[in-house]
Amino acid sequence: MPISTDAKACPHCGTRPPSTSRRDLLCGLVAIVIMGAIAVKACGSNDADAANVKDEATCRKELACWGEKGVIAAGAYCKDPIERLARHSVRWTDGVMDMKFSRYRWADEPNGAIAFVGDRAEFQNGFGAFSPVIYTCVLAADHRTVLDVHVIPGRLEH
């Protein structure tokens, strides 16, 4: 038997009527969507950021801009070729949020190739000890093609 919405509880079993109506649920959903849109807008780029974004041709002429655009790709595309240079195991010492490469320089400026340099790895020797290495990975202008990799023992000066 239906319970009147005016009743506080059923006189026979004590069941309470539902307290939220569809209208209340719809208002709550609309409020969540509005708050989500505000959060996205607050965290998104503003007009000043959009004005600072350079087109690819302009960015490619500036080492800092072109290097920053490619540093994440270098961490992804260069990892395996660097590891293949090790005779034994490789241990990466970078954290989850750290970049594998801390520096970059032009390798072939006219063609947009950049050499990314880092020291967040250790190569294992034949005795099982790990030694720090400095590695270099040259990426083509497409930021996907690995042109060259080198590894030498040591650490970069920070």
JSON list of N, CA and C in Angstrom, two decimals, residues 5-66:
[
{"chain": "A", "resi": 5, "resn": "THR", "atom": "N", "xyz": [2.86, 11.03, 1.15]},
{"chain": "A", "resi": 5, "resn": "THR", "atom": "CA", "xyz": [4.07, 11.84, 1.31]},
{"chain": "A", "resi": 5, "resn": "THR", "atom": "C", "xyz": [3.93, 12.78, 2.50]},
{"chain": "A", "resi": 6, "resn": "ASP", "atom": "N", "xyz": [2.72, 12.96, 3.00]},
{"chain": "A", "resi": 6, "resn": "ASP", "atom": "CA", "xyz": [2.51, 13.80, 4.18]},
{"chain": "A", "resi": 6, "resn": "ASP", "atom": "C", "xyz": [2.80, 13.04, 5.47]},
{"chain": "A", "resi": 7, "resn": "ALA", "atom": "N", "xyz": [2.76, 11.71, 5.40]},
{"chain": "A", "resi": 7, "resn": "ALA", "atom": "CA", "xyz": [2.98, 10.89, 6.59]},
{"chain": "A", "resi": 7, "resn": "ALA", "atom": "C", "xyz": [4.47, 10.81, 6.89]},
{"chain": "A", "resi": 8, "resn": "LYS", "atom": "N", "xyz": [4.80, 10.78, 8.18]},
{"chain": "A", "resi": 8, "resn": "LYS", "atom": "CA", "xyz": [6.20, 10.65, 8.57]},
{"chain": "A", "resi": 8, "resn": "LYS", "atom": "C", "xyz": [6.65, 9.21, 8.48]},
{"chain": "A", "resi": 9, "resn": "ALA", "atom": "N", "xyz": [5.74, 8.26, 8.65]},
{"chain": "A", "resi": 9, "resn": "ALA", "atom": "CA", "xyz": [6.04, 6.84, 8.55]},
{"chain": "A", "resi": 9, "resn": "ALA", "atom": "C", "xyz": [4.73, 6.08, 8.42]},
{"chain": "A", "resi": 10, "resn": "CYS", "atom": "N", "xyz": [4.82, 4.84, 7.92]},
{"chain": "A", "resi": 10, "resn": "CYS", "atom": "CA", "xyz": [3.65, 3.98, 7.80]},
{"chain": "A", "resi": 10, "resn": "CYS", "atom": "C", "xyz": [3.19, 3.58, 9.21]},
{"chain": "A", "resi": 11, "resn": "PRO", "atom": "N", "xyz": [1.90, 3.72, 9.50]},
{"chain": "A", "resi": 11, "resn": "PRO", "atom": "CA", "xyz": [1.42, 3.37, 10.85]},
{"chain": "A", "resi": 11, "resn": "PRO", "atom": "C", "xyz": [1.50, 1.88, 11.15]},
{"chain": "A", "resi": 12, "resn": "HIS", "atom": "N", "xyz": [1.60, 1.02, 10.11]},
{"chain": "A", "resi": 12, "resn": "HIS", "atom": "CA", "xyz": [1.64, -0.42, 10.32]},
{"chain": "A", "resi": 12, "resn": "HIS", "atom": "C", "xyz": [3.06, -0.97, 10.45]},
{"chain": "A", "resi": 13, "resn": "CYS", "atom": "N", "xyz": [3.98, -0.51, 9.53]},
{"chain": "A", "resi": 13, "resn": "CYS", "atom": "CA", "xyz": [5.32, -1.12, 9.54]},
{"chain": "A", "resi": 13, "resn": "CYS", "atom": "C", "xyz": [6.45, -0.14, 9.85]},
{"chain": "A", "resi": 14, "resn": "GLY", "atom": "N", "xyz": [6.20, 1.15, 9.85]},
{"chain": "A", "resi": 14, "resn": "GLY", "atom": "CA", "xyz": [7.22, 2.15, 10.19]},
{"chain": "A", "resi": 14, "resn": "GLY", "atom": "C", "xyz": [8.07, 2.61, 9.01]},
{"chain": "A", "resi": 15, "resn": "THR", "atom": "N", "xyz": [7.77, 2.11, 7.80]},
{"chain": "A", "resi": 15, "resn": "THR", "atom": "CA", "xyz": [8.54, 2.52, 6.62]},
{"chain": "A", "resi": 15, "resn": "THR", "atom": "C", "xyz": [8.31, 4.00, 6.34]},
{"chain": "A", "resi": 16, "resn": "ARG", "atom": "N", "xyz": [9.41, 4.70, 6.02]},
{"chain": "A", "resi": 16, "resn": "ARG", "atom": "CA", "xyz": [9.32, 6.13, 5.72]},
{"chain": "A", "resi": 16, "resn": "ARG", "atom": "C", "xyz": [9.20, 6.35, 4.22]},
{"chain": "A", "resi": 17, "resn": "PRO", "atom": "N", "xyz": [8.46, 7.37, 3.80]},
{"chain": "A", "resi": 17, "resn": "PRO", "atom": "CA", "xyz": [8.36, 7.66, 2.36]},
{"chain": "A", "resi": 17, "resn": "PRO", "atom": "C", "xyz": [9.69, 8.21, 1.84]},
{"chain": "A", "resi": 18, "resn": "PRO", "atom": "N", "xyz": [9.97, 8.05, 0.52]},
{"chain": "A", "resi": 18, "resn": "PRO", "atom": "CA", "xyz": [11.21, 8.58, -0.04]},
{"chain": "A", "resi": 18, "resn": "PRO", "atom": "C", "xyz": [11.31, 10.08, 0.19]},
{"chain": "A", "resi": 19, "resn": "SER", "atom": "N", "xyz": [12.53, 10.55, 0.57]},
{"chain": "A", "resi": 19, "resn": "SER", "atom": "CA", "xyz": [12.68, 11.96, 0.92]},
{"chain": "A", "resi": 19, "resn": "SER", "atom": "C", "xyz": [13.14, 12.81, -0.26]},
{"chain": "A", "resi": 20, "resn": "THR", "atom": "N", "xyz": [13.69, 12.20, -1.28]},
{"chain": "A", "resi": 20, "resn": "THR", "atom": "CA", "xyz": [14.15, 13.00, -2.42]},
{"chain": "A", "resi": 20, "resn": "THR", "atom": "C", "xyz": [13.24, 12.74, -3.61]},
{"chain": "A", "resi": 21, "resn": "SER", "atom": "N", "xyz": [12.84, 13.81, -4.22]},
{"chain": "A", "resi": 21, "resn": "SER", "atom": "CA", "xyz": [12.00, 13.70, -5.40]},
{"chain": "A", "resi": 21, "resn": "SER", "atom": "C", "xyz": [12.87, 13.72, -6.65]},
{"chain": "A", "resi": 22, "resn": "ARG", "atom": "N", "xyz": [12.28, 13.43, -7.77]},
{"chain": "A", "resi": 22, "resn": "ARG", "atom": "CA", "xyz": [13.03, 13.49, -9.02]},
{"chain": "A", "resi": 22, "resn": "ARG", "atom": "C", "xyz": [13.50, 14.91, -9.29]},
{"chain": "A", "resi": 23, "resn": "ARG", "atom": "N", "xyz": [12.71, 15.86, -8.89]},
{"chain": "A", "resi": 23, "resn": "ARG", "atom": "CA", "xyz": [13.09, 17.26, -9.08]},
{"chain": "A", "resi": 23, "resn": "ARG", "atom": "C", "xyz": [14.36, 17.57, -8.27]},
{"chain": "A", "resi": 24, "resn": "ASP", "atom": "N", "xyz": [14.44, 17.06, -7.04]},
{"chain": "A", "resi": 24, "resn": "ASP", "atom": "CA", "xyz": [15.63, 17.27, -6.21]},
{"chain": "A", "resi": 24, "resn": "ASP", "atom": "C", "xyz": [16.86, 16.62, -6.85]},
{"chain": "A", "resi": 25, "resn": "LEU", "atom": "N", "xyz": [16.69, 15.40, -7.37]},
{"chain": "A", "resi": 25, "resn": "LEU", "atom": "CA", "xyz": [17.80, 14.71, -8.03]},
{"chain": "A", "resi": 25, "resn": "LEU", "atom": "C", "xyz": [18.27, 15.47, -9.27]},
{"chain": "A", "resi": 26, "resn": "LEU", "atom": "N", "xyz": [17.33, 15.98, -10.05]},
{"chain": "A", "resi": 26, "resn": "LEU", "atom": "CA", "xyz": [17.68, 16.74, -11.25]},
{"chain": "A", "resi": 26, "resn": "LEU", "atom": "C", "xyz": [18.43, 18.02, -10.88]},
{"chain": "A", "resi": 27, "resn": "CYS", "atom": "N", "xyz": [17.98, 18.71, -9.85]},
{"chain": "A", "resi": 27, "resn": "CYS", "atom": "CA", "xyz": [18.67, 19.93, -9.40]},
{"chain": "A", "resi": 27, "resn": "CYS", "atom": "C", "xyz": [20.08, 19.61, -8.92]},
{"chain": "A", "resi": 28, "resn": "GLY", "atom": "N", "xyz": [20.24, 18.49, -8.22]},
{"chain": "A", "resi": 28, "resn": "GLY", "atom": "CA", "xyz": [21.57, 18.07, -7.77]},
{"chain": "A", "resi": 28, "resn": "GLY", "atom": "C", "xyz": [22.48, 17.76, -8.94]},
{"chain": "A", "resi": 29, "resn": "LEU", "atom": "N", "xyz": [21.96, 17.08, -9.95]},
{"chain": "A", "resi": 29, "resn": "LEU", "atom": "CA", "xyz": [22.74, 16.75, -11.13]},
{"chain": "A", "resi": 29, "resn": "LEU", "atom": "C", "xyz": [23.16, 18.01, -11.88]},
{"chain": "A", "resi": 30, "resn": "VAL", "atom": "N", "xyz": [22.25, 18.95, -12.03]},
{"chain": "A", "resi": 30, "resn": "VAL", "atom": "CA", "xyz": [22.58, 20.22, -12.69]},
{"chain": "A", "resi": 30, "resn": "VAL", "atom": "C", "xyz": [23.66, 20.96, -11.91]},
{"chain": "A", "resi": 31, "resn": "ALA", "atom": "N", "xyz": [23.58, 20.95, -10.58]},
{"chain": "A", "resi": 31, "resn": "ALA", "atom": "CA", "xyz": [24.58, 21.61, -9.75]},
{"chain": "A", "resi": 31, "resn": "ALA", "atom": "C", "xyz": [25.95, 20.97, -9.93]},
{"chain": "A", "resi": 32, "resn": "ILE", "atom": "N", "xyz": [26.00, 19.64, -10.01]},
{"chain": "A", "resi": 32, "resn": "ILE", "atom": "CA", "xyz": [27.28, 18.94, -10.21]},
{"chain": "A", "resi": 32, "resn": "ILE", "atom": "C", "xyz": [27.88, 19.29, -11.57]},
{"chain": "A", "resi": 33, "resn": "VAL", "atom": "N", "xyz": [27.04, 19.33, -12.60]},
{"chain": "A", "resi": 33, "resn": "VAL", "atom": "CA", "xyz": [27.53, 19.67, -13.94]},
{"chain": "A", "resi": 33, "resn": "VAL", "atom": "C", "xyz": [28.08, 21.09, -13.96]},
{"chain": "A", "resi": 34, "resn": "ILE", "atom": "N", "xyz": [27.39, 22.02, -13.32]},
{"chain": "A", "resi": 34, "resn": "ILE", "atom": "CA", "xyz": [27.85, 23.41, -13.28]},
{"chain": "A", "resi": 34, "resn": "ILE", "atom": "C", "xyz": [29.17, 23.51, -12.52]},
{"chain": "A", "resi": 35, "resn": "MET", "atom": "N", "xyz": [29.29, 22.83, -11.38]},
{"chain": "A", "resi": 35, "resn": "MET", "atom": "CA", "xyz": [30.54, 22.86, -10.62]},
{"chain": "A", "resi": 35, "resn": "MET", "atom": "C", "xyz": [31.68, 22.23, -11.44]},
{"chain": "A", "resi": 36, "resn": "GLY", "atom": "N", "xyz": [31.38, 21.16, -12.17]},
{"chain": "A", "resi": 36, "resn": "GLY", "atom": "CA", "xyz": [32.39, 20.54, -13.02]},
{"chain": "A", "resi": 36, "resn": "GLY", "atom": "C", "xyz": [32.87, 21.49, -14.11]},
{"chain": "A", "resi": 37, "resn": "ALA", "atom": "N", "xyz": [31.93, 22.20, -14.73]},
{"chain": "A", "resi": 37, "resn": "ALA", "atom": "CA", "xyz": [32.29, 23.16, -15.77]},
{"chain": "A", "resi": 37, "resn": "ALA", "atom": "C", "xyz": [33.14, 24.29, -15.21]},
{"chain": "A", "resi": 38, "resn": "ILE", "atom": "N", "xyz": [32.81, 24.75, -14.02]},
{"chain": "A", "resi": 38, "resn": "ILE", "atom": "CA", "xyz": [33.61, 25.81, -13.38]},
{"chain": "A", "resi": 38, "resn": "ILE", "atom": "C", "xyz": [35.01, 25.30, -13.08]},
{"chain": "A", "resi": 39, "resn": "ALA", "atom": "N", "xyz": [35.13, 24.07, -12.61]},
{"chain": "A", "resi": 39, "resn": "ALA", "atom": "CA", "xyz": [36.44, 23.50, -12.30]},
{"chain": "A", "resi": 39, "resn": "ALA", "atom": "C", "xyz": [37.29, 23.35, -13.56]},
{"chain": "A", "resi": 40, "resn": "VAL", "atom": "N", "xyz": [36.67, 22.88, -14.64]},
{"chain": "A", "resi": 40, "resn": "VAL", "atom": "CA", "xyz": [37.41, 22.74, -15.90]},
{"chain": "A", "resi": 40, "resn": "VAL", "atom": "C", "xyz": [37.87, 24.10, -16.40]},
{"chain": "A", "resi": 41, "resn": "LYS", "atom": "N", "xyz": [37.02, 25.08, -16.32]},
{"chain": "A", "resi": 41, "resn": "LYS", "atom": "CA", "xyz": [37.38, 26.43, -16.77]},
{"chain": "A", "resi": 41, "resn": "LYS", "atom": "C", "xyz": [38.51, 27.00, -15.91]},
{"chain": "A", "resi": 42, "resn": "ALA", "atom": "N", "xyz": [38.45, 26.77, -14.60]},
{"chain": "A", "resi": 42, "resn": "ALA", "atom": "CA", "xyz": [39.47, 27.30, -13.70]},
{"chain": "A", "resi": 42, "resn": "ALA", "atom": "C", "xyz": [40.82, 26.64, -13.94]},
{"chain": "A", "resi": 43, "resn": "CYS", "atom": "N", "xyz": [40.81, 25.35, -14.26]},
{"chain": "A", "resi": 43, "resn": "CYS", "atom": "CA", "xyz": [42.06, 24.62, -14.48]},
{"chain": "A", "resi": 43, "resn": "CYS", "atom": "C", "xyz": [42.55, 24.72, -15.91]},
{"chain": "A", "resi": 44, "resn": "GLY", "atom": "N", "xyz": [41.70, 25.11, -16.82]},
{"chain": "A", "resi": 44, "resn": "GLY", "atom": "CA", "xyz": [42.08, 25.19, -18.23]},
{"chain": "A", "resi": 44, "resn": "GLY", "atom": "C", "xyz": [42.91, 26.43, -18.52]},
{"chain": "A", "resi": 45, "resn": "SER", "atom": "N", "xyz": [43.31, 26.55, -19.76]},
{"chain": "A", "resi": 45, "resn": "SER", "atom": "CA", "xyz": [44.13, 27.70, -20.16]},
{"chain": "A", "resi": 45, "resn": "SER", "atom": "C", "xyz": [43.26, 28.94, -20.29]},
{"chain": "A", "resi": 46, "resn": "ASN", "atom": "N", "xyz": [43.88, 30.06, -20.06]},
{"chain": "A", "resi": 46, "resn": "ASN", "atom": "CA", "xyz": [43.16, 31.32, -20.24]},
{"chain": "A", "resi": 46, "resn": "ASN", "atom": "C", "xyz": [43.69, 32.00, -21.50]},
{"chain": "A", "resi": 47, "resn": "ASP", "atom": "N", "xyz": [43.18, 33.19, -21.80]},
{"chain": "A", "resi": 47, "resn": "ASP", "atom": "CA", "xyz": [43.57, 33.89, -23.02]},
{"chain": "A", "resi": 47, "resn": "ASP", "atom": "C", "xyz": [45.04, 34.23, -23.03]},
{"chain": "A", "resi": 48, "resn": "ALA", "atom": "N", "xyz": [45.63, 34.54, -21.87]},
{"chain": "A", "resi": 48, "resn": "ALA", "atom": "CA", "xyz": [47.05, 34.88, -21.82]},
{"chain": "A", "resi": 48, "resn": "ALA", "atom": "C", "xyz": [47.89, 33.66, -22.18]},
{"chain": "A", "resi": 49, "resn": "ASP", "atom": "N", "xyz": [47.47, 32.47, -21.70]},
{"chain": "A", "resi": 49, "resn": "ASP", "atom": "CA", "xyz": [48.19, 31.25, -22.06]},
{"chain": "A", "resi": 49, "resn": "ASP", "atom": "C", "xyz": [48.07, 30.98, -23.55]},
{"chain": "A", "resi": 50, "resn": "ALA", "atom": "N", "xyz": [46.90, 31.18, -24.11]},
{"chain": "A", "resi": 50, "resn": "ALA", "atom": "CA", "xyz": [46.69, 30.94, -25.53]},
{"chain": "A", "resi": 50, "resn": "ALA", "atom": "C", "xyz": [47.56, 31.86, -26.38]},
{"chain": "A", "resi": 51, "resn": "ALA", "atom": "N", "xyz": [47.77, 33.09, -25.92]},
{"chain": "A", "resi": 51, "resn": "ALA", "atom": "CA", "xyz": [48.60, 34.03, -26.67]},
{"chain": "A", "resi": 51, "resn": "ALA", "atom": "C", "xyz": [50.07, 33.60, -26.63]},
{"chain": "A", "resi": 52, "resn": "ASN", "atom": "N", "xyz": [50.49, 32.89, -25.58]},
{"chain": "A", "resi": 52, "resn": "ASN", "atom": "CA", "xyz": [51.88, 32.46, -25.45]},
{"chain": "A", "resi": 52, "resn": "ASN", "atom": "C", "xyz": [52.19, 31.19, -26.23]},
{"chain": "A", "resi": 53, "resn": "VAL", "atom": "N", "xyz": [51.17, 30.46, -26.67]},
{"chain": "A", "resi": 53, "resn": "VAL", "atom": "CA", "xyz": [51.39, 29.24, -27.43]},
{"chain": "A", "resi": 53, "resn": "VAL", "atom": "C", "xyz": [51.89, 29.63, -28.82]},
{"chain": "A", "resi": 54, "resn": "LYS", "atom": "N", "xyz": [53.01, 29.05, -29.18]},
{"chain": "A", "resi": 54, "resn": "LYS", "atom": "CA", "xyz": [53.61, 29.39, -30.46]},
{"chain": "A", "resi": 54, "resn": "LYS", "atom": "C", "xyz": [53.26, 28.33, -31.48]},
{"chain": "A", "resi": 55, "resn": "ASP", "atom": "N", "xyz": [53.15, 28.75, -32.72]},
{"chain": "A", "resi": 55, "resn": "ASP", "atom": "CA", "xyz": [52.92, 27.76, -33.75]},
{"chain": "A", "resi": 55, "resn": "ASP", "atom": "C", "xyz": [54.18, 26.92, -33.94]},
{"chain": "A", "resi": 56, "resn": "GLU", "atom": "N", "xyz": [54.04, 25.79, -34.57]},
{"chain": "A", "resi": 56, "resn": "GLU", "atom": "CA", "xyz": [55.14, 24.83, -34.67]},
{"chain": "A", "resi": 56, "resn": "GLU", "atom": "C", "xyz": [56.36, 25.41, -35.38]},
{"chain": "A", "resi": 57, "resn": "ALA", "atom": "N", "xyz": [56.15, 26.17, -36.45]},
{"chain": "A", "resi": 57, "resn": "ALA", "atom": "CA", "xyz": [57.28, 26.73, -37.19]},
{"chain": "A", "resi": 57, "resn": "ALA", "atom": "C", "xyz": [58.09, 27.69, -36.33]},
{"chain": "A", "resi": 58, "resn": "THR", "atom": "N", "xyz": [57.43, 28.52, -35.56]},
{"chain": "A", "resi": 58, "resn": "THR", "atom": "CA", "xyz": [58.12, 29.46, -34.68]},
{"chain": "A", "resi": 58, "resn": "THR", "atom": "C", "xyz": [58.81, 28.71, -33.55]},
{"chain": "A", "resi": 59, "resn": "CYS", "atom": "N", "xyz": [58.12, 27.75, -32.97]},
{"chain": "A", "resi": 59, "resn": "CYS", "atom": "CA", "xyz": [58.68, 26.98, -31.86]},
{"chain": "A", "resi": 59, "resn": "CYS", "atom": "C", "xyz": [59.91, 26.20, -32.29]},
{"chain": "A", "resi": 60, "resn": "ARG", "atom": "N", "xyz": [59.89, 25.66, -33.49]},
{"chain": "A", "resi": 60, "resn": "ARG", "atom": "CA", "xyz": [60.99, 24.84, -33.99]},
{"chain": "A", "resi": 60, "resn": "ARG", "atom": "C", "xyz": [62.29, 25.63, -34.14]},
{"chain": "A", "resi": 61, "resn": "LYS", "atom": "N", "xyz": [62.19, 26.93, -34.22]},
{"chain": "A", "resi": 61, "resn": "LYS", "atom": "CA", "xyz": [63.38, 27.78, -34.35]},
{"chain": "A", "resi": 61, "resn": "LYS", "atom": "C", "xyz": [64.02, 28.10, -33.00]},
{"chain": "A", "resi": 62, "resn": "GLU", "atom": "N", "xyz": [63.29, 27.85, -31.91]},
{"chain": "A", "resi": 62, "resn": "GLU", "atom": "CA", "xyz": [63.79, 28.19, -30.58]},
{"chain": "A", "resi": 62, "resn": "GLU", "atom": "C", "xyz": [64.05, 26.90, -29.79]},
{"chain": "A", "resi": 63, "resn": "LEU", "atom": "N", "xyz": [65.29, 26.72, -29.36]},
{"chain": "A", "resi": 63, "resn": "LEU", "atom": "CA", "xyz": [65.67, 25.50, -28.66]},
{"chain": "A", "resi": 63, "resn": "LEU", "atom": "C", "xyz": [64.81, 25.24, -27.43]},
{"chain": "A", "resi": 64, "resn": "ALA", "atom": "N", "xyz": [64.57, 26.24, -26.60]},
{"chain": "A", "resi": 64, "resn": "ALA", "atom": "CA", "xyz": [63.79, 26.04, -25.38]},
{"chain": "A", "resi": 64, "resn": "ALA", "atom": "C", "xyz": [62.38, 25.55, -25.69]},
{"chain": "A", "resi": 65, "resn": "CYS", "atom": "N", "xyz": [61.74, 26.16, -26.64]},
{"chain": "A", "resi": 65, "resn": "CYS", "atom": "CA", "xyz": [60.37, 25.77, -27.00]},
{"chain": "A", "resi": 65, "resn": "CYS", "atom": "C", "xyz": [60.35, 24.37, -27.61]},
{"chain": "A", "resi": 66, "resn": "TRP", "atom": "N", "xyz": [61.23, 24.12, -28.56]},
{"chain": "A", "resi": 66, "resn": "TRP", "atom": "CA", "xyz": [61.25, 22.83, -29.25]},
{"chain": "A", "resi": 66, "resn": "TRP", "atom": "C", "xyz": [61.66, 21.70, -28.31]}
]
